[in-house]
Amino acid sequence: MAALLDAEPKSKAFLRRRLVTREGEPSELVSLWLPLELSEGTDLTSGEALPQGIRQHLQSRKGVRFDHIVEQITARMPTAQEVKQLGMPKNVPLLAVFGAVRDASGRPLVVVEVLLPADRHELEDAYPVA
């Protein structure tokens, strides 16, 4: 996470994590990391759901503007804790989607990790080739 946030190794970051359910079943585990100074003075540190999206909340509280996302997708086996949280077999891989949200200068503001059990999700993308 430090590399994705362009932070010094072993530096501290704020983490907000939630389990997303669909039709009453665990579907994905979403983690959000941001530099401590960006989380200060926001409602991200409360355990309550935000009345608005994170982008809007950070824009109104900290004046930051999201510009683009650099995304990486990997596959790996889940940890024992992830197996339990997601209610999944331990022999099914996870799709790990990382998104480094950056401002117009390229400075990382937030890193989002979405863990998806591979037997429950399919990723599709479309983009222009010209």
mmCIF file of C-alpha atoms in Angstrom:
data_model
loop_
_atom_site.group_PDB
_atom_site.id
_atom_site.type_symbol
_atom_site.label_atom_id
_atom_site.label_comp_id
_atom_site.label_asym_id
_atom_site.label_seq_id
_atom_site.Cartn_x
_atom_site.Cartn_y
_atom_site.Cartn_z
ATOM 1 C CA MET A 1 0.000 0.000 0.000
ATOM 2 C CA ALA A 2 2.866 2.371 0.739
ATOM 3 C CA ALA A 3 4.073 2.063 -2.864
ATOM 4 C CA LEU A 4 0.595 2.709 -4.282
ATOM 5 C CA LEU A 5 0.249 5.771 -2.025
ATOM 6 C CA ASP A 6 3.812 6.962 -2.836
ATOM 7 C CA ALA A 7 4.494 6.860 0.916
ATOM 8 C CA GLU A 8 7.595 5.872 2.831
ATOM 9 C CA PRO A 9 7.776 2.150 3.725
ATOM 10 C CA LYS A 10 6.216 1.436 7.132
ATOM 11 C CA SER A 11 4.495 4.831 7.204
ATOM 12 C CA LYS A 12 0.984 4.857 8.645
ATOM 13 C CA ALA A 13 -2.175 5.181 6.596
ATOM 14 C CA PHE A 14 -5.855 5.270 7.468
ATOM 15 C CA LEU A 15 -7.845 2.139 6.571
ATOM 16 C CA ARG A 16 -11.616 1.872 6.201
ATOM 17 C CA ARG A 17 -12.990 -1.584 5.360
ATOM 18 C CA ARG A 18 -16.469 -2.918 4.724
ATOM 19 C CA LEU A 19 -18.049 -6.172 3.693
ATOM 20 C CA VAL A 20 -20.538 -5.828 0.838
ATOM 21 C CA THR A 21 -23.422 -8.286 0.730
ATOM 22 C CA ARG A 22 -25.733 -9.114 -2.142
ATOM 23 C CA GLU A 23 -28.997 -10.932 -1.531
ATOM 24 C CA GLY A 24 -27.927 -11.506 2.079
ATOM 25 C CA GLU A 25 -24.660 -13.232 1.141
ATOM 26 C CA PRO A 26 -21.100 -11.825 1.423
ATOM 27 C CA SER A 27 -20.017 -10.670 -2.029
ATOM 28 C CA GLU A 28 -16.885 -8.541 -1.740
ATOM 29 C CA LEU A 29 -14.524 -7.011 0.775
ATOM 30 C CA VAL A 30 -13.693 -3.358 0.067
ATOM 31 C CA SER A 31 -10.737 -1.619 1.719
ATOM 32 C CA LEU A 32 -9.869 2.041 1.383
ATOM 33 C CA TRP A 33 -6.450 3.405 2.357
ATOM 34 C CA LEU A 34 -5.495 7.055 2.473
ATOM 35 C CA PRO A 35 -2.758 9.143 4.055
ATOM 36 C CA LEU A 36 -3.532 10.019 7.682
ATOM 37 C CA GLU A 37 -3.539 13.756 6.971
ATOM 38 C CA LEU A 38 -6.222 13.279 4.317
ATOM 39 C CA SER A 39 -8.477 11.380 6.738
ATOM 40 C CA GLU A 40 -8.188 13.966 9.525
ATOM 41 C CA GLY A 41 -11.206 16.242 9.830
ATOM 42 C CA THR A 42 -13.463 13.891 7.865
ATOM 43 C CA ASP A 43 -16.254 11.504 8.763
ATOM 44 C CA LEU A 44 -14.266 8.579 7.352
ATOM 45 C CA THR A 45 -13.029 7.779 10.855
ATOM 46 C CA SER A 46 -16.580 7.131 12.084
ATOM 47 C CA GLY A 47 -18.019 3.657 11.771
ATOM 48 C CA GLU A 48 -21.167 5.048 10.192
ATOM 49 C CA ALA A 49 -22.018 4.965 6.507
ATOM 50 C CA LEU A 50 -21.389 8.243 4.714
ATOM 51 C CA PRO A 51 -24.459 10.115 3.441
ATOM 52 C CA GLN A 52 -22.512 10.804 0.241
ATOM 53 C CA GLY A 53 -19.761 9.033 -1.693
ATOM 54 C CA ILE A 54 -16.145 9.147 -0.566
ATOM 55 C CA ARG A 55 -15.169 11.302 -3.543
ATOM 56 C CA GLN A 56 -17.775 13.927 -2.715
ATOM 57 C CA HIS A 57 -16.975 13.754 0.998
ATOM 58 C CA LEU A 58 -13.233 14.309 0.497
ATOM 59 C CA GLN A 59 -13.872 17.054 -2.030
ATOM 60 C CA SER A 60 -16.145 18.957 0.353
ATOM 61 C CA ARG A 61 -14.013 18.389 3.479
ATOM 62 C CA LYS A 62 -10.468 18.518 2.092
ATOM 63 C CA GLY A 63 -10.827 20.255 -1.271
ATOM 64 C CA VAL A 64 -9.229 17.400 -3.210
ATOM 65 C CA ARG A 65 -10.355 16.494 -6.704
ATOM 66 C CA PHE A 66 -10.073 12.988 -8.108
ATOM 67 C CA ASP A 67 -8.769 12.973 -11.679
ATOM 68 C CA HIS A 68 -7.973 9.391 -12.702
ATOM 69 C CA ILE A 69 -7.413 5.869 -11.412
ATOM 70 C CA VAL A 70 -4.502 3.532 -12.063
ATOM 71 C CA GLU A 71 -5.893 0.012 -11.764
ATOM 72 C CA GLN A 72 -4.204 -3.352 -11.193
ATOM 73 C CA ILE A 73 -5.944 -6.721 -11.092
ATOM 74 C CA THR A 74 -4.308 -9.795 -9.613
ATOM 75 C CA ALA A 75 -5.448 -13.227 -8.481
ATOM 76 C CA ARG A 76 -4.367 -14.919 -5.267
ATOM 77 C CA MET A 77 -5.516 -17.439 -2.732
ATOM 78 C CA PRO A 78 -7.496 -16.021 0.219
ATOM 79 C CA THR A 79 -6.249 -15.840 3.784
ATOM 80 C CA ALA A 80 -8.097 -17.785 6.481
ATOM 81 C CA GLN A 81 -9.719 -14.535 7.664
ATOM 82 C CA GLU A 82 -10.907 -13.680 4.131
ATOM 83 C CA VAL A 83 -12.371 -17.185 3.719
ATOM 84 C CA LYS A 84 -14.367 -16.631 6.903
ATOM 85 C CA GLN A 85 -15.449 -13.051 6.109
ATOM 86 C CA LEU A 86 -16.531 -13.874 2.566
ATOM 87 C CA GLY A 87 -18.028 -17.282 3.402
ATOM 88 C CA MET A 88 -16.078 -18.930 0.611
ATOM 89 C CA PRO A 89 -14.201 -22.209 0.082
ATOM 90 C CA LYS A 90 -10.505 -21.945 0.924
ATOM 91 C CA ASN A 91 -9.496 -23.457 -2.433
ATOM 92 C CA VAL A 92 -11.165 -20.708 -4.527
ATOM 93 C CA PRO A 93 -8.932 -17.805 -5.549
ATOM 94 C CA LEU A 94 -9.717 -14.141 -4.994
ATOM 95 C CA LEU A 95 -9.602 -11.475 -7.664
ATOM 96 C CA ALA A 96 -7.882 -8.471 -6.086
ATOM 97 C CA VAL A 97 -8.653 -5.188 -7.829
ATOM 98 C CA PHE A 98 -6.469 -2.271 -6.733
ATOM 99 C CA GLY A 99 -7.269 1.274 -7.781
ATOM 100 C CA ALA A 100 -4.883 4.134 -6.999
ATOM 101 C CA VAL A 101 -7.041 7.256 -7.223
ATOM 102 C CA ARG A 102 -4.933 10.252 -8.244
ATOM 103 C CA ASP A 103 -5.303 13.985 -8.649
ATOM 104 C CA ALA A 104 -4.487 15.799 -11.906
ATOM 105 C CA SER A 105 -0.779 16.023 -10.997
ATOM 106 C CA GLY A 106 -0.615 12.240 -10.522
ATOM 107 C CA ARG A 107 -0.381 12.371 -6.718
ATOM 108 C CA PRO A 108 -2.151 9.372 -5.145
ATOM 109 C CA LEU A 109 -5.007 10.360 -2.851
ATOM 110 C CA VAL A 110 -6.688 7.053 -2.066
ATOM 111 C CA VAL A 111 -6.067 3.376 -2.746
ATOM 112 C CA VAL A 112 -9.076 1.085 -3.027
ATOM 113 C CA GLU A 113 -8.776 -2.697 -2.856
ATOM 114 C CA VAL A 114 -11.763 -4.847 -3.781
ATOM 115 C CA LEU A 115 -11.503 -8.572 -3.039
ATOM 116 C CA LEU A 116 -13.861 -10.702 -5.108
ATOM 117 C CA PRO A 117 -14.273 -14.489 -4.800
ATOM 118 C CA ALA A 118 -13.458 -15.681 -8.318
ATOM 119 C CA ASP A 119 -16.321 -18.180 -8.407
ATOM 120 C CA ARG A 120 -18.892 -15.394 -7.849
ATOM 121 C CA HIS A 121 -17.636 -12.604 -10.081
ATOM 122 C CA GLU A 122 -16.729 -11.899 -13.675
ATOM 123 C CA LEU A 123 -14.837 -8.773 -14.711
ATOM 124 C CA GLU A 124 -15.607 -7.086 -18.001
ATOM 125 C CA ASP A 125 -14.096 -3.945 -19.496
ATOM 126 C CA ALA A 126 -14.718 -1.941 -22.631
ATOM 127 C CA TYR A 127 -12.591 0.882 -24.004
ATOM 128 C CA PRO A 128 -11.883 2.550 -27.337
ATOM 129 C CA VAL A 129 -8.979 1.264 -29.442
ATOM 130 C CA ALA A 130 -8.494 4.394 -31.532
#
